[in-house]
Coordinates of N, CA and C in Angstrom, one line a residue:
M1 N -31.3 15.9 -57.3 CA -30.9 15.4 -56.3 C -32.1 15.9 -55.6
R2 N -32.7 17.1 -55.3 CA -33.3 17.6 -54.6 C -34.8 16.7 -54.4
A3 N -35.1 16.1 -55.8 CA -36.6 15.1 -55.8 C -36.4 14.0 -55.3
Y4 N -34.7 13.5 -55.5 CA -34.8 12.1 -54.6 C -34.7 12.0 -53.0
L5 N -34.4 13.1 -52.7 CA -34.2 13.4 -51.4 C -35.8 13.6 -50.9
A6 N -36.7 14.3 -51.5 CA -37.8 14.7 -51.4 C -39.0 13.4 -51.4
V7 N -38.7 12.4 -52.3 CA -39.2 11.0 -52.2 C -38.8 10.0 -51.1
A8 N -37.6 10.1 -50.8 CA -37.1 9.8 -49.8 C -37.9 10.1 -48.4
V9 N -37.8 11.1 -48.2 CA -38.5 12.0 -46.9 C -39.8 11.3 -47.1
G10 N -40.4 12.0 -48.2 CA -41.8 11.5 -48.4 C -42.4 9.9 -48.1
G11 N -41.5 9.3 -48.5 CA -41.5 7.8 -48.3 C -41.6 7.5 -46.7
L12 N -40.9 8.0 -46.0 CA -40.7 8.0 -44.6 C -42.1 8.2 -44.0
I13 N -42.4 9.4 -44.3 CA -44.0 10.2 -43.9 C -44.9 9.0 -44.2
G14 N -44.9 8.7 -45.6 CA -45.9 7.7 -45.8 C -46.2 6.4 -45.5
T15 N -44.8 5.7 -45.2 CA -44.8 4.6 -44.7 C -45.2 4.9 -43.0
G16 N -44.8 5.7 -42.3 CA -45.0 5.9 -41.1 C -46.8 5.9 -40.9
L17 N -47.3 6.7 -41.8 CA -48.8 6.9 -41.8 C -49.6 5.7 -42.0
R18 N -48.8 5.0 -43.1 CA -49.8 3.5 -43.1 C -49.4 2.6 -42.1
L19 N -48.2 2.6 -41.5 CA -48.1 1.8 -40.1 C -49.0 2.1 -39.0
A20 N -49.1 3.6 -38.8 CA -50.2 3.9 -37.8 C -51.6 3.6 -38.3
F21 N -51.9 3.7 -39.4 CA -53.5 3.1 -39.8 C -53.4 1.9 -40.0
D22 N -52.5 0.9 -40.1 CA -52.9 -1.0 -39.9 C -52.8 -1.0 -38.6
L23 N -51.8 -0.4 -37.5 CA -51.9 -0.8 -36.1 C -53.3 -0.2 -35.5
A24 N -53.8 0.9 -36.1 CA -55.3 1.2 -35.5 C -56.2 0.4 -35.9
F25 N -56.0 0.0 -37.2 CA -57.3 -1.1 -37.7 C -56.9 -2.2 -38.3
P26 N -56.3 -3.1 -37.5 CA -55.9 -4.4 -37.9 C -57.2 -5.3 -38.2
H27 N -56.7 -6.3 -39.0 CA -57.6 -7.4 -39.3 C -56.7 -8.8 -39.5
G28 N -57.4 -10.0 -39.5 CA -57.1 -11.1 -39.1 C -57.1 -11.6 -40.6
D29 N -56.4 -12.7 -40.9 CA -56.3 -13.7 -42.1 C -58.0 -13.9 -42.3
G30 N -58.4 -14.1 -43.4 CA -59.9 -14.5 -43.7 C -60.7 -13.3 -43.6
Q31 N -60.6 -12.3 -43.2 CA -61.4 -11.1 -42.8 C -61.1 -10.1 -44.1
F32 N -62.3 -9.4 -44.4 CA -62.2 -8.7 -45.5 C -61.0 -7.2 -45.0
P33 N -60.4 -7.1 -45.7 CA -59.2 -6.1 -45.6 C -59.3 -4.6 -45.4
V34 N -60.4 -4.0 -44.9 CA -61.0 -2.6 -45.0 C -59.7 -1.7 -44.9
E35 N -59.0 -1.8 -44.1 CA -57.9 -0.8 -44.1 C -57.3 -0.5 -45.2
T36 N -57.3 -1.5 -45.7 CA -56.0 -1.6 -46.9 C -56.9 -0.9 -48.2
L37 N -58.0 -1.4 -47.9 CA -59.3 -0.8 -49.1 C -59.1 0.7 -48.6
V38 N -59.5 1.1 -47.5 CA -59.8 2.4 -47.4 C -58.4 3.3 -47.7
V39 N -57.3 2.8 -47.3 CA -55.7 3.5 -47.4 C -55.8 3.7 -48.9
N40 N -55.9 2.4 -49.5 CA -56.0 2.6 -51.3 C -56.7 3.7 -52.0
L41 N -58.1 3.5 -51.5 CA -59.3 4.5 -52.2 C -58.6 5.9 -51.8
V42 N -58.9 6.1 -50.3 CA -58.0 7.6 -50.1 C -57.0 7.9 -50.9
G43 N -55.7 7.3 -50.9 CA -54.5 7.6 -51.8 C -54.9 7.8 -53.0
A44 N -56.0 7.3 -53.7 CA -56.4 7.3 -55.0 C -56.9 8.3 -55.3
F45 N -58.0 9.1 -54.4 CA -58.6 10.3 -54.2 C -57.6 11.4 -54.5
V46 N -56.8 11.3 -53.2 CA -55.7 12.5 -52.8 C -54.6 12.5 -54.2
L47 N -54.1 11.5 -54.9 CA -53.2 11.7 -56.0 C -54.2 12.4 -57.2
G48 N -55.5 11.9 -57.4 CA -56.1 12.5 -58.5 C -56.4 13.9 -58.2
W49 N -56.7 14.4 -56.7 CA -56.9 15.8 -56.5 C -55.6 16.6 -56.6
L50 N -54.4 16.2 -56.2 CA -53.2 16.8 -56.2 C -53.0 16.7 -57.8
A51 N -53.2 15.8 -58.7 CA -52.7 15.8 -60.3 C -53.6 17.1 -61.1
G52 N -54.8 17.1 -60.2 CA -55.9 17.9 -61.2 C -55.8 19.3 -60.7
G53 N -55.1 19.4 -59.5 CA -55.0 21.0 -58.8 C -53.6 21.4 -58.7
L54 N -53.1 21.0 -57.9 CA -51.7 21.6 -57.3 C -50.6 21.4 -58.1
W55 N -50.7 20.2 -58.8 CA -49.7 20.0 -60.1 C -49.8 20.8 -61.0
T56 N -50.9 21.4 -61.5 CA -51.1 22.0 -62.5 C -50.5 23.4 -62.5
R57 N -50.4 23.6 -61.6 CA -49.6 25.1 -61.4 C -48.5 25.1 -61.8
P58 N -48.0 26.0 -62.7 CA -46.5 26.3 -63.1 C -45.3 26.5 -61.9
T59 N -46.0 26.9 -60.9 CA -45.0 27.3 -59.7 C -44.7 25.9 -58.9
T60 N -45.5 25.0 -59.1 CA -45.4 23.8 -58.3 C -43.9 23.1 -58.5
P61 N -43.3 23.0 -57.4 CA -41.6 22.8 -57.8 C -42.0 21.0 -58.3
T62 N -41.0 20.5 -58.9 CA -41.1 19.3 -59.6 C -40.6 18.0 -58.0
W63 N -39.9 18.8 -57.3 CA -39.7 18.2 -56.3 C -40.2 17.7 -55.4
L64 N -41.2 18.7 -55.3 CA -42.5 18.6 -54.1 C -43.5 17.3 -54.8
K65 N -43.5 17.9 -56.3 CA -44.7 16.8 -56.7 C -44.2 15.2 -56.7
A66 N -42.9 15.0 -56.6 CA -42.0 13.8 -56.7 C -42.4 13.2 -55.1
G67 N -41.8 14.2 -54.2 CA -41.7 14.1 -53.0 C -43.3 13.5 -52.3
I68 N -44.3 14.1 -52.8 CA -45.8 13.8 -52.1 C -46.3 12.7 -53.3
G69 N -46.1 12.7 -54.4 CA -47.0 11.6 -55.0 C -46.1 10.0 -55.0
S70 N -44.8 10.1 -55.1 CA -44.3 9.3 -55.4 C -43.7 8.7 -53.9
G71 N -43.2 9.8 -53.1 CA -42.9 9.4 -51.6 C -44.2 9.0 -50.7
V72 N -44.6 10.3 -50.4 CA -45.8 10.2 -49.4 C -47.0 9.2 -50.0
I73 N -47.8 9.4 -51.1 CA -48.9 8.6 -51.6 C -48.4 7.4 -51.7
G74 N -46.9 7.1 -52.5 CA -46.6 5.8 -53.0 C -46.6 4.9 -51.7
S75 N -45.8 5.4 -50.7 CA -45.4 4.5 -49.7 C -46.6 4.3 -49.0
F76 N -47.8 5.2 -48.9 CA -48.7 4.9 -47.9 C -49.8 4.1 -48.6
T77 N -50.2 4.2 -50.0 CA -50.9 3.0 -50.4 C -49.8 1.7 -51.1
T78 N -50.3 0.8 -51.3 CA -49.4 -0.2 -51.9 C -50.2 -1.5 -52.5
L79 N -49.9 -1.4 -53.7 CA -50.4 -2.7 -54.3 C -49.8 -4.0 -53.6
S80 N -48.8 -4.3 -53.0 CA -48.2 -5.4 -52.6 C -49.2 -5.4 -51.4
A81 N -49.6 -4.6 -50.6 CA -50.8 -5.0 -49.7 C -52.0 -5.6 -50.3
V82 N -52.4 -5.1 -51.4 CA -53.3 -5.6 -52.0 C -53.5 -7.0 -52.4
M83 N -52.1 -7.4 -53.0 CA -51.9 -8.7 -53.5 C -52.0 -9.7 -52.4
A84 N -51.1 -9.1 -51.4 CA -51.2 -10.1 -50.1 C -52.4 -10.5 -49.6
S85 N -53.0 -9.4 -49.4 CA -54.7 -9.7 -49.0 C -55.4 -10.5 -49.9
L86 N -55.1 -10.3 -51.1 CA -55.7 -11.3 -52.1 C -55.5 -12.9 -51.9
V87 N -53.9 -12.8 -51.6 CA -53.5 -14.3 -51.6 C -54.3 -14.5 -50.3
V88 N -54.1 -14.0 -49.2 CA -54.4 -14.4 -47.6 C -56.1 -15.1 -47.8
L89 N -56.8 -14.2 -48.7 CA -58.0 -14.3 -48.7 C -58.4 -15.6 -49.5
T90 N -57.8 -15.8 -50.6 CA -57.9 -17.2 -51.3 C -57.4 -18.3 -50.8
R91 N -56.4 -18.2 -49.7 CA -55.6 -19.3 -49.3 C -56.7 -19.6 -48.3
E92 N -57.4 -18.9 -47.6 CA -58.5 -19.0 -46.4 C -59.8 -19.4 -47.1
G93 N -59.9 -19.8 -48.3 CA -61.1 -20.0 -49.0 C -62.2 -19.2 -49.0
E94 N -61.9 -18.0 -49.3 CA -62.8 -16.9 -49.1 C -62.5 -16.1 -50.8
S95 N -62.8 -17.2 -51.6 CA -62.3 -16.5 -53.1 C -63.1 -15.6 -53.4
W96 N -64.8 -15.7 -53.2 CA -65.7 -14.5 -53.7 C -65.2 -13.5 -52.8
L97 N -64.8 -13.3 -51.5 CA -64.6 -12.2 -50.9 C -63.2 -11.6 -51.5
A98 N -62.4 -12.1 -51.9 CA -61.1 -11.8 -52.8 C -61.5 -11.3 -54.0
A99 N -62.4 -11.7 -54.5 CA -62.9 -11.1 -55.8 C -63.8 -9.9 -55.7
V100 N -64.5 -9.8 -54.6 CA -65.2 -8.4 -54.2 C -64.3 -7.3 -53.8
Y101 N -63.2 -7.8 -52.9 CA -61.9 -6.9 -52.8 C -61.5 -6.4 -54.1
V102 N -61.3 -7.2 -55.1 CA -60.3 -6.3 -56.1 C -61.2 -5.7 -56.9
L103 N -62.6 -6.1 -57.0 CA -63.4 -5.4 -57.7 C -63.5 -3.7 -57.2
V104 N -64.0 -3.8 -56.0 CA -64.2 -2.8 -55.0 C -62.7 -1.8 -55.3
T105 N -61.8 -2.5 -55.1 CA -60.4 -1.9 -55.2 C -60.0 -0.8 -56.4
M106 N -60.7 -1.6 -57.5 CA -60.2 -1.2 -58.9 C -61.5 -0.2 -59.3
V107 N -62.6 -0.8 -59.2 CA -63.8 0.4 -59.6 C -63.8 1.7 -58.5
G108 N -63.6 1.4 -57.3 CA -63.6 2.5 -56.2 C -62.4 3.4 -56.3
G109 N -61.2 2.8 -56.7 CA -59.9 3.7 -57.0 C -59.9 4.4 -58.4
L110 N -60.6 3.8 -59.3 CA -60.7 4.7 -60.4 C -61.8 5.7 -60.3
A111 N -62.9 5.4 -59.5 CA -64.1 6.2 -59.1 C -63.5 7.7 -58.4
L112 N -62.5 7.3 -57.4 CA -62.3 8.3 -56.7 C -60.9 9.3 -57.1
A113 N -60.3 8.5 -58.0 CA -59.0 9.3 -58.6 C -59.4 10.0 -59.4
A114 N -60.7 9.8 -60.2 CA -61.6 10.7 -61.3 C -62.2 11.8 -60.3
A115 N -62.8 11.1 -59.3 CA -63.5 12.5 -58.4 C -62.4 13.6 -57.7
G116 N -61.2 12.9 -57.6 CA -60.3 13.9 -57.2 C -59.7 14.6 -58.1
L117 N -59.7 13.9 -59.5 CA -59.1 14.9 -60.3 C -59.8 16.2 -60.7
R118 N -60.9 15.8 -60.8 CA -62.5 16.7 -61.1 C -62.2 17.8 -60.2
I119 N -62.2 17.8 -58.7 CA -62.3 18.5 -57.7 C -60.8 19.4 -57.6
G120 N -59.6 18.8 -58.0 CA -58.9 19.5 -57.9 C -58.5 20.4 -59.2
S121 N -58.9 20.0 -60.4 CA -59.0 20.7 -61.1 C -60.0 22.2 -61.3
L122 N -61.4 21.9 -60.4 CA -62.0 22.9 -60.4 C -61.4 23.8 -59.1
L123 N -60.8 23.3 -58.0 CA -60.2 24.1 -57.2 C -59.0 25.0 -57.8
A124 N -58.4 24.2 -58.5 CA -57.2 25.2 -59.1 C -57.6 26.1 -60.0
H125 N -58.7 26.2 -60.5 CA -59.0 27.5 -61.7 C -59.9 28.3 -60.6
R126 N -60.1 28.3 -59.3 CA -60.5 29.3 -58.6 C -59.3 30.5 -58.4
P127 N -59.9 31.5 -58.3 CA -58.6 32.6 -58.1 C -58.3 32.5 -56.4
M128 N -57.0 32.5 -56.1 CA -56.5 32.2 -55.0 C -56.2 33.8 -54.5
P129 N -56.7 33.5 -53.1 CA -56.9 35.0 -52.5 C -55.6 35.7 -52.5
T130 N -55.8 37.0 -52.5 CA -54.4 37.7 -52.5 C -53.9 38.3 -51.2
E131 N -55.0 38.5 -50.5 CA -54.6 39.4 -49.2 C -55.7 39.0 -48.2
I132 N -55.1 38.7 -47.1 CA -56.0 38.0 -46.1 C -56.0 39.3 -44.7
T133 N -57.3 39.8 -44.2 CA -57.4 41.0 -43.8 C -57.1 40.4 -42.0
D134 N -56.9 41.2 -41.1 CA -56.8 40.6 -39.8 C -57.9 40.0 -39.5
A135 N -58.9 40.1 -39.6 CA -60.3 39.4 -39.3 C -60.1 38.2 -40.0
G136 N -59.2 37.6 -40.8 CA -59.2 36.5 -41.5 C -60.0 36.4 -42.8
E137 N -60.5 37.3 -43.4 CA -61.5 37.2 -44.3 C -60.7 37.4 -45.7
T138 N -60.9 37.0 -46.7 CA -60.4 37.2 -48.1 C -60.7 38.4 -48.7
L139 N -60.1 39.1 -49.1 CA -60.3 40.1 -50.0 C -60.6 40.0 -51.4

């Protein structure tokens, strides 16, 4: 039950972030959907980073993984927005732009997910600080 609640709350957070991003960086029909591309590439990297790092720790609760992965990242990044952008670009006669968009989305998403996975894995294997001094230094 905790995982379902975490996904619901995470979905609200991710959807709110996505709406804020879309409002801050709008695009018109027939224009390259930069904001959708950026959101999905960032999401691919963050999900890779989490999967390679935080989620490999045995102490990370399953509900937290579900809430962040399926909830926040799943609602922040949307395949439906990619498909809608492709349909609009094609309808507007920008088939070449649609092809570039899908290529950059797929190749860039895979590359950034792999990079995030690698970085997350490297960071996860660093020893965690055990104590922090008053000066903020790690012992």
